[in-house]
Coordinates of C-alpha atoms in Angstrom, one line a residue:
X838 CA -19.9 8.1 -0.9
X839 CA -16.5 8.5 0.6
X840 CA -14.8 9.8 -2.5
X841 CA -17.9 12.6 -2.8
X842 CA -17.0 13.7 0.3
X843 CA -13.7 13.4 -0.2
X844 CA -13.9 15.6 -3.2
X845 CA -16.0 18.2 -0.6
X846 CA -13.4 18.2 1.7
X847 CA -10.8 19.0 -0.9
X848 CA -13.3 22.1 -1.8
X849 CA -13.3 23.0 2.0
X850 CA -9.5 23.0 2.0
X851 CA -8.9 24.9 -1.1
X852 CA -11.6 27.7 0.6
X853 CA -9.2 27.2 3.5
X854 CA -5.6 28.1 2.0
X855 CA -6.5 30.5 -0.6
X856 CA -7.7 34.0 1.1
X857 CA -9.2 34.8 -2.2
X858 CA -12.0 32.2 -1.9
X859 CA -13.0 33.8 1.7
X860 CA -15.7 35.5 0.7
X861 CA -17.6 31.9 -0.3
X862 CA -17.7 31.8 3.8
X863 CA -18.4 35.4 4.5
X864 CA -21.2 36.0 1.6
X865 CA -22.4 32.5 1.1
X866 CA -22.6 30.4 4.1
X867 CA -24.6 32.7 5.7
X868 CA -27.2 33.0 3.4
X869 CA -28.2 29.6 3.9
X870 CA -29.4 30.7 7.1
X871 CA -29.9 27.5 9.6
X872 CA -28.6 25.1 6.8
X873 CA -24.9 26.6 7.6
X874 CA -25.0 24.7 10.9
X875 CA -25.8 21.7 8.5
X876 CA -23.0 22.6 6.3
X877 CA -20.5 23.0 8.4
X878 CA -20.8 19.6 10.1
X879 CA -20.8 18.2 6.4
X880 CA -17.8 20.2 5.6
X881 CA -16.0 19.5 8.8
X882 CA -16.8 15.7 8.0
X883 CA -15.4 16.1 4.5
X884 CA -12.3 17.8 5.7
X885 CA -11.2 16.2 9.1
X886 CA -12.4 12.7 8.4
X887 CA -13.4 11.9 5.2
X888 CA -10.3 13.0 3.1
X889 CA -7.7 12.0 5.4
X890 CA -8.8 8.1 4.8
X891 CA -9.6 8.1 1.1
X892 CA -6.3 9.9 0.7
X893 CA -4.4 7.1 3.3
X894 CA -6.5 4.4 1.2
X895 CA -5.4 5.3 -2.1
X896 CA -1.8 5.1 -1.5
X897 CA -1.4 2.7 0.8
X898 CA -2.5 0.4 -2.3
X899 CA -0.7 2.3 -4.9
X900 CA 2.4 2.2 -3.0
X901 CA 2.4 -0.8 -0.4
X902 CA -0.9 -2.9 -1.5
X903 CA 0.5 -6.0 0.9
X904 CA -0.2 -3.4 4.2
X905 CA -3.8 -2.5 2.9
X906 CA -5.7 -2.9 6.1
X907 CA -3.1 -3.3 8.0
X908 CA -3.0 -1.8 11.3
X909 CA -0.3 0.9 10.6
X910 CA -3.1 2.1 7.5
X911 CA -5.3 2.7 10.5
X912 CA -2.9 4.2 12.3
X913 CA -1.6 6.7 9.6
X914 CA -5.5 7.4 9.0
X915 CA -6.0 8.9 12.5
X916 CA -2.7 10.8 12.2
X917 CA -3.8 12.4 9.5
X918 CA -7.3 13.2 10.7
X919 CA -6.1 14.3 14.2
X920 CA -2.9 16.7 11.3
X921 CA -5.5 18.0 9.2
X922 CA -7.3 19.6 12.5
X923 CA -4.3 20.9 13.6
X924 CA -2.7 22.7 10.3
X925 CA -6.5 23.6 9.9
X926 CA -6.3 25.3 13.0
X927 CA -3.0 27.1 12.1
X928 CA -4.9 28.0 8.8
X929 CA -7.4 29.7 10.7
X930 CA -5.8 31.9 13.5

């Protein structure tokens, strides 16, 4: 479940950084009418949570498998969820 949403959030970022992908959130998103408020939570979920961790998981044991679950995996987790809000944010103003 985590690497679907992973894979969503990677979908969210690319609509993110490329301007010509914009018009998926202009046109689209509002046409799901009440369901956007549903898919934003989803997305925001994906993007801010969700691909932050699997990303932290899967190199942490490519690179150092001994620190898997380690504190400092949970610690680089949050930094990347509390970074991916703020260049997010940067993306966005």
């Amino acid at each position: 479940m985590m690497r679907v949403m992973a894979f969503i959030g990677v979908v969210g970022w690319i609509m993110l950084v490329v301007p010509e992908l914009h018009f998926l959130y202009k046109h689209l998103i509002p046409a799901l009418g009440d369901g956007k408020y549903l898919a934003f939570v989803v997305m925001g979920v994906a993007m801010f949570f969700c691909l932050p961790i699997v990303l932290t998981r899967k190199s942490f044991s490519a690179l150092l498998p001994a620190k898997c679950q380690s504190l400092i995996e949970k610690l680089i987790m949050g930094l990347l969820c509390v970074l991916s809000v703020m260049v997010s944010r940067c993306f966005m103003q």
